Coordinates of N, CA and C in Angstrom, one line a residue:
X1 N 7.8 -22.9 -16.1 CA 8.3 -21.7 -16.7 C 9.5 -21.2 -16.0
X2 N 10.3 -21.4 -16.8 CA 11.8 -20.7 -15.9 C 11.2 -18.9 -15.5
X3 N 12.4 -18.7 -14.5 CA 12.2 -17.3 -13.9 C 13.1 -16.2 -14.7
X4 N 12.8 -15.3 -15.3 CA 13.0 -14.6 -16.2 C 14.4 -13.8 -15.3
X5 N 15.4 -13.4 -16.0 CA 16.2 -12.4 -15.4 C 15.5 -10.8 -15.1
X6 N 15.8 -10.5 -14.0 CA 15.1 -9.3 -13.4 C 15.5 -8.1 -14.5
X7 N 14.6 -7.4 -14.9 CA 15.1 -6.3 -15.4 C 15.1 -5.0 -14.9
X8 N 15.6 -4.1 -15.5 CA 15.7 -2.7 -14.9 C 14.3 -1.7 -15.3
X9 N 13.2 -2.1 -14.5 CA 12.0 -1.8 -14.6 C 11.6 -1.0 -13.5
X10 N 11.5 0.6 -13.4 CA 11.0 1.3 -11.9 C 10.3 0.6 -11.4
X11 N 10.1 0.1 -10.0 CA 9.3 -0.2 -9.6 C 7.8 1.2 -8.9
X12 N 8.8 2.2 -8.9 CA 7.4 3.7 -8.7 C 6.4 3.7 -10.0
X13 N 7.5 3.4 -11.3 CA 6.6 3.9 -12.4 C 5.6 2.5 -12.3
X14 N 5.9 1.5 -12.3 CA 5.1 0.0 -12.8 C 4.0 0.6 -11.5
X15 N 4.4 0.1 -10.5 CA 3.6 0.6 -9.0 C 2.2 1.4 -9.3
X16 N 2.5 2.7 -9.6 CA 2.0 3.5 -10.0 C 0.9 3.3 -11.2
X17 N 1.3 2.4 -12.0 CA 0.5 2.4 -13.4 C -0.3 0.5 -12.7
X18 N -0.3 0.2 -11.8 CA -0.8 -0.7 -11.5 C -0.1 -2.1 -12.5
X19 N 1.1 -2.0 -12.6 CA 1.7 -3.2 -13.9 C 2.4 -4.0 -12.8
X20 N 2.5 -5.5 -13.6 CA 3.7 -6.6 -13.1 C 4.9 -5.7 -12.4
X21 N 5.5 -6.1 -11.6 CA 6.9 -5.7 -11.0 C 7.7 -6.2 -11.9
X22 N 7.3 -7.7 -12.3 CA 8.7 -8.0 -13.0 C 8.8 -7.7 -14.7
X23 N 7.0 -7.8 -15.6 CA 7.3 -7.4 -16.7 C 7.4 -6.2 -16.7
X24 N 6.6 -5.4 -16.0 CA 6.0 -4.0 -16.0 C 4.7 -4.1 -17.3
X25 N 4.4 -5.2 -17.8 CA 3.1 -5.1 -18.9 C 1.6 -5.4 -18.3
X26 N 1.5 -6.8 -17.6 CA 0.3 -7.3 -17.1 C -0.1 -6.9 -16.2
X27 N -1.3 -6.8 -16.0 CA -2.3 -5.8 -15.0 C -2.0 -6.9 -13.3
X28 N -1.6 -5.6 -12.7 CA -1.4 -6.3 -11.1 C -2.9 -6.4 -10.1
X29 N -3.8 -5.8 -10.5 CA -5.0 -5.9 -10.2 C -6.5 -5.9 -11.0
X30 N -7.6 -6.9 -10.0 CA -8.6 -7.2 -10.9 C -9.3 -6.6 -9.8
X31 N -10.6 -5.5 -10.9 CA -11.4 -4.9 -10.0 C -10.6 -3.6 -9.8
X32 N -11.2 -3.0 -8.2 CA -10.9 -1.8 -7.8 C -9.7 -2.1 -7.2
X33 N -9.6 -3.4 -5.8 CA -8.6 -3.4 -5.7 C -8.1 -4.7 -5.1
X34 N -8.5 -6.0 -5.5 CA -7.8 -7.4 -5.4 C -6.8 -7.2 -6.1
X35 N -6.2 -7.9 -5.6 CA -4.9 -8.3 -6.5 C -4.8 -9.5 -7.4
X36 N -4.6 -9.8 -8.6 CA -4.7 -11.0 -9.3 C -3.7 -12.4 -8.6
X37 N -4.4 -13.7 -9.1 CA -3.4 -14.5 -9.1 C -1.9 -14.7 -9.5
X38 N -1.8 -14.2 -10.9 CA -0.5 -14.3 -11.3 C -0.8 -13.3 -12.6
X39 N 0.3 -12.8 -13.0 CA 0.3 -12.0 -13.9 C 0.1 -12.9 -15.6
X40 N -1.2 -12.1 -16.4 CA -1.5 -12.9 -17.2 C 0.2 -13.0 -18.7
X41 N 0.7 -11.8 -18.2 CA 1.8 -11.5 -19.3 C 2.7 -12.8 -19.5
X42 N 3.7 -12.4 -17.9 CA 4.8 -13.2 -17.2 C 4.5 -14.5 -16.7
X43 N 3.5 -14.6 -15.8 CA 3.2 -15.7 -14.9 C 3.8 -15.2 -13.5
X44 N 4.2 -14.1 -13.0 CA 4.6 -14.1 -11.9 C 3.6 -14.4 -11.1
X45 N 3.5 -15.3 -10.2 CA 2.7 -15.5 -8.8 C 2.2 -14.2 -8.3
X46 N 1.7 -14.0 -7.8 CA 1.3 -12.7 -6.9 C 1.3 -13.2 -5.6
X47 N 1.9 -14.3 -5.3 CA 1.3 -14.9 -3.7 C 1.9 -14.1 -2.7
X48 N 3.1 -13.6 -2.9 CA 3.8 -13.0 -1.8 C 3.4 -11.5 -1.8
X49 N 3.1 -11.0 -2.5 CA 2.1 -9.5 -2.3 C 1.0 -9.4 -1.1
X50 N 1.7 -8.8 0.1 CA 0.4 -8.5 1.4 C 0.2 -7.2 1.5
X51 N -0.1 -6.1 1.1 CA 0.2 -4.7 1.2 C -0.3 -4.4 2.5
X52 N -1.7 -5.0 3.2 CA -2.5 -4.9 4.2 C -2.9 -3.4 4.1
X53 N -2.8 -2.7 5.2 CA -3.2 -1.4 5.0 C -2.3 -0.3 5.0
X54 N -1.4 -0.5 4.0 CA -0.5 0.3 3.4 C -0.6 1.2 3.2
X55 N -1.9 1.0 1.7 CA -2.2 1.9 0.7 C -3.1 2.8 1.6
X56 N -3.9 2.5 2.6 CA -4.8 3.3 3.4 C -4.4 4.0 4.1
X57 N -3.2 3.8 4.7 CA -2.5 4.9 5.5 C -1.5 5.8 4.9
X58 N -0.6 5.4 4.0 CA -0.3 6.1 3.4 C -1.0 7.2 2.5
X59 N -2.0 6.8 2.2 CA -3.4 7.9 1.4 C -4.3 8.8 2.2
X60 N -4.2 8.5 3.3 CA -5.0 8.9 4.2 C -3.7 10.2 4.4
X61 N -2.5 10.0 5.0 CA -1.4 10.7 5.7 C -1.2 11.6 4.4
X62 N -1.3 11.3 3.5 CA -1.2 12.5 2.1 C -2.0 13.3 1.8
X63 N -3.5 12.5 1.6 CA -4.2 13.1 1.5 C -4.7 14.3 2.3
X64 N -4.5 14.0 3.6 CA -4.4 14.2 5.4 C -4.2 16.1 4.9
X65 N -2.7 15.6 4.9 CA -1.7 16.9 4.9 C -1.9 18.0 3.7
X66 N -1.8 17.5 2.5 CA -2.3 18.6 1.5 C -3.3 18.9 1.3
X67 N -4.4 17.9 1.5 CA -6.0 18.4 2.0 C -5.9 19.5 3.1
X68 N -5.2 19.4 3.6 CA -5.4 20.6 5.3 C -4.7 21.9 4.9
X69 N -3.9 21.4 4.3 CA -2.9 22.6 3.3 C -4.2 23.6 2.9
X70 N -4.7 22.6 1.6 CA -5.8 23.4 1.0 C -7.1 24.1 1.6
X71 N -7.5 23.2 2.3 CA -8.5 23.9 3.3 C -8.1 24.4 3.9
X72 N -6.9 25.2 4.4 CA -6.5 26.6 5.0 C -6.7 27.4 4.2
X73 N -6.3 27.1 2.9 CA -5.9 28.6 2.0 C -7.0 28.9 1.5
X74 N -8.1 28.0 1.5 CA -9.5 28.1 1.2 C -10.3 28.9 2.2
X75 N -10.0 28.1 3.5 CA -10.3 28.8 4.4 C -10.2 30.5 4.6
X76 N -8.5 30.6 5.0 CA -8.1 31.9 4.8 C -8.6 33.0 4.3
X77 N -8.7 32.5 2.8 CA -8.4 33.1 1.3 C -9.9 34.0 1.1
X78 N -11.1 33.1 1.0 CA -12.8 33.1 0.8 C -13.3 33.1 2.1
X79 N -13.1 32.4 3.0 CA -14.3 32.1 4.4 C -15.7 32.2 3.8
X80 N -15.7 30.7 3.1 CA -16.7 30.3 3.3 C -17.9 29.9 4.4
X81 N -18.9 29.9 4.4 CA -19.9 29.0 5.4 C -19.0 27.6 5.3
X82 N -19.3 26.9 6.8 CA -19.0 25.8 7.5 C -20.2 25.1 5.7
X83 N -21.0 25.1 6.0 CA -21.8 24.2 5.1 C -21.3 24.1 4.0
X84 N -20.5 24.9 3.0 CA -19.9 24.7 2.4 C -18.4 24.0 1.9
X85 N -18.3 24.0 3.3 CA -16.9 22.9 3.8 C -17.5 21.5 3.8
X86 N -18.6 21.4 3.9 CA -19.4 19.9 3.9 C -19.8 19.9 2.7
X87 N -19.9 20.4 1.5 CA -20.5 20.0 0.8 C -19.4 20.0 -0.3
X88 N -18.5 20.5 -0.1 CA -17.3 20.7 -1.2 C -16.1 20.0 -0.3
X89 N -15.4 20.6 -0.1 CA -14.3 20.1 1.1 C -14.5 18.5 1.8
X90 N -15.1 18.0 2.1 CA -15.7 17.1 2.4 C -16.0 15.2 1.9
X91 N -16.4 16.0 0.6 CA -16.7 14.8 -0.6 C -15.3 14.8 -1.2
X92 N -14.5 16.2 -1.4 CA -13.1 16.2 -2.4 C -11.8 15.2 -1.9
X93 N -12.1 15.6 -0.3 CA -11.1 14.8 0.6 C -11.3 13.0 0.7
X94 N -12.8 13.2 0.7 CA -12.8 11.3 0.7 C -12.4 10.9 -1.3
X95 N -13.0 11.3 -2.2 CA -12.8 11.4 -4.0 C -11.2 11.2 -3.6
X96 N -10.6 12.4 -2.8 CA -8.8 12.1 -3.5 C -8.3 10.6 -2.3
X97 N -8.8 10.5 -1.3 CA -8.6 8.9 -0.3 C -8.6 8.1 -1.5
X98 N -9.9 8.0 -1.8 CA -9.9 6.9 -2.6 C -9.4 7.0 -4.2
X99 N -8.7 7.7 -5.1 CA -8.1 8.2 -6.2 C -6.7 7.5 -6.1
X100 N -6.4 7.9 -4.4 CA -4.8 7.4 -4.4 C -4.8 6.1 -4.1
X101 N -6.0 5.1 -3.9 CA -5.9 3.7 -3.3 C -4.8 2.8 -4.0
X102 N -4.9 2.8 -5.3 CA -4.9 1.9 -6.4 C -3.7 2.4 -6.4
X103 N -3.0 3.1 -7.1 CA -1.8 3.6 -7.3 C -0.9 3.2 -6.2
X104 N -1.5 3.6 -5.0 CA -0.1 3.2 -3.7 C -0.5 1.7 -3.4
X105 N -1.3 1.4 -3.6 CA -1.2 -0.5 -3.0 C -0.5 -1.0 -4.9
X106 N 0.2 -0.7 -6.0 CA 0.7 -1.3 -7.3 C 2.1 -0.8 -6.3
X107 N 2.3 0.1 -6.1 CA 3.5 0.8 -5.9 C 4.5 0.0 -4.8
X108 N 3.1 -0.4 -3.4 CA 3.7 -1.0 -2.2 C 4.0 -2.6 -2.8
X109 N 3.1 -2.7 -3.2 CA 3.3 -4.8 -3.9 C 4.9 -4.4 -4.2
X110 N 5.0 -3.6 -5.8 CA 6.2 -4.1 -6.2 C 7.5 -3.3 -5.6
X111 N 7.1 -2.5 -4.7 CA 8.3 -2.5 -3.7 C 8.7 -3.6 -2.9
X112 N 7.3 -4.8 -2.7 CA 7.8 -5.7 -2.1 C 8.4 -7.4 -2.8
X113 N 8.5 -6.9 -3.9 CA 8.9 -7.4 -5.3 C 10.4 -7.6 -5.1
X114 N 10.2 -6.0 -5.6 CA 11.9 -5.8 -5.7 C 12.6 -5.8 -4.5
X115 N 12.5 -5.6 -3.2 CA 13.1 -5.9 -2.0 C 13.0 -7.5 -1.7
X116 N 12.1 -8.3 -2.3 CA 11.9 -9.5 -2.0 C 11.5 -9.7 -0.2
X117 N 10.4 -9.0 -0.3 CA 9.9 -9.1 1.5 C 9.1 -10.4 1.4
X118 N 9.4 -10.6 2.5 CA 8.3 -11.8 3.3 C 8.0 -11.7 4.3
X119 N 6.7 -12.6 4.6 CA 6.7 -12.6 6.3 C 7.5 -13.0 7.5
X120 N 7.4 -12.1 8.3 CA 8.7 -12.3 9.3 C 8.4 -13.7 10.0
X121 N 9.6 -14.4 10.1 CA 9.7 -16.1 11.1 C 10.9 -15.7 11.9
X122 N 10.6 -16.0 13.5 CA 11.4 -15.9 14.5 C 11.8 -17.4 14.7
X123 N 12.8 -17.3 15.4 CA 13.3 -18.4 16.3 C 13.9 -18.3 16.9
X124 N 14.0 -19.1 17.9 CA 14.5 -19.4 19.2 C 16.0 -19.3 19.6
X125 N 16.6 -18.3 19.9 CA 18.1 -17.9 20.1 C 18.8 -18.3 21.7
X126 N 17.7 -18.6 22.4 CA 17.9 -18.3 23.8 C 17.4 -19.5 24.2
X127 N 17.3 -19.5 25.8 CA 16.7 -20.7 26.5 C 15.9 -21.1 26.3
X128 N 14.5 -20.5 25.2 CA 13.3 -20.8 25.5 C 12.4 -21.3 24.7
X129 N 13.7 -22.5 24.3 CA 13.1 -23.5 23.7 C 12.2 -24.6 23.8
X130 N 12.4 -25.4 23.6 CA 11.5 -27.1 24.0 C 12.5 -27.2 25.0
X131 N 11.3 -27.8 26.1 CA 11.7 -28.2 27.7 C 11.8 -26.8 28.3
X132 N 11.8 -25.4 27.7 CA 11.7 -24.1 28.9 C 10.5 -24.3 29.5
X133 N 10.7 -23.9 30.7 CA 9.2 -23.3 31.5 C 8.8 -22.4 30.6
X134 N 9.1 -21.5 29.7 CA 8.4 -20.6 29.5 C 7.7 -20.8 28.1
X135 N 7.6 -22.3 27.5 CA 7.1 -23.0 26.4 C 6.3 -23.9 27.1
X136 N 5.7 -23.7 27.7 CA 4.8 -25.4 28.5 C 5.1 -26.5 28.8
X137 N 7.0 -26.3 28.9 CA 8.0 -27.4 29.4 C 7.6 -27.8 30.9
X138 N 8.6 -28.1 31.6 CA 8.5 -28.8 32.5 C 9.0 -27.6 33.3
X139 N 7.7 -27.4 34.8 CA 7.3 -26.2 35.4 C 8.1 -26.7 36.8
X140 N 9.0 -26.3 37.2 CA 9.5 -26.6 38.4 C 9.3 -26.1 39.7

């Protein structure tokens, strides 16, 4: 299958709606939150998509901050009982964790789409190559 010319497709909007980077039609995930083999539309690979814990930190740090926002003003505003911070406040903050999962790991993939990221590979610029002592060369 030839490789399609890239089009002018947001990667926030596609991201966001969980779509291909490159069509923006075919679903980028199967389940809650694997990522597919290849897109059923396009055929894009999905191999180079590693988000790791992207979507988790990033969700957490949002959710984090405008969660704490709210529960001040909740706080402030009513003072409620503590018990009622656990039984409302509590369950809302983990519901919005996991609400943003999906959205920010579509979002991180085809940002790594459109940047064309890969895994980093070093090499050897300096002395410490084959034959350094400091590669299991020869120890003098």
């Amino acid at each position: 299958m030839s490789e399609p010319q890239p089009s002018h497709i947001s990667s926030l909007k596609t991201g966001l709606a969980c779509r291909c980077p490159r069509c923006g039609q075919g679903p980028l995930l199967k389940g809650f939150l694997t990522i597919r083999d290849s897109c059923p539309d396009c055929g894009l690979d999905y191999g180079f998509a590693d988000p790791a814990d992207g979507p988790a930190f990033f969700g957490m740090s949002l959710v984090g901050v405008l969660g704490m926002i709210a529960f001040m003003i909740f706080e402030f505003t009513v003072r409620p009982p503590v018990w009622v911070h656990m039984v409302v406040t509590l369950p809302l903050l983990a519901l919005a964790c996991l609400a943003v999962l999906r959205p920010l790991k579509g979002w991180l993939v085809a940002e790594q789409y459109v940047h064309k990221a890969a895994e980093a590979t070093f090499s050897s610029v300096g002395g410490h190559g084959e034959g350094s002592p400091w590669k299991g060369g020869d120890r003098r």
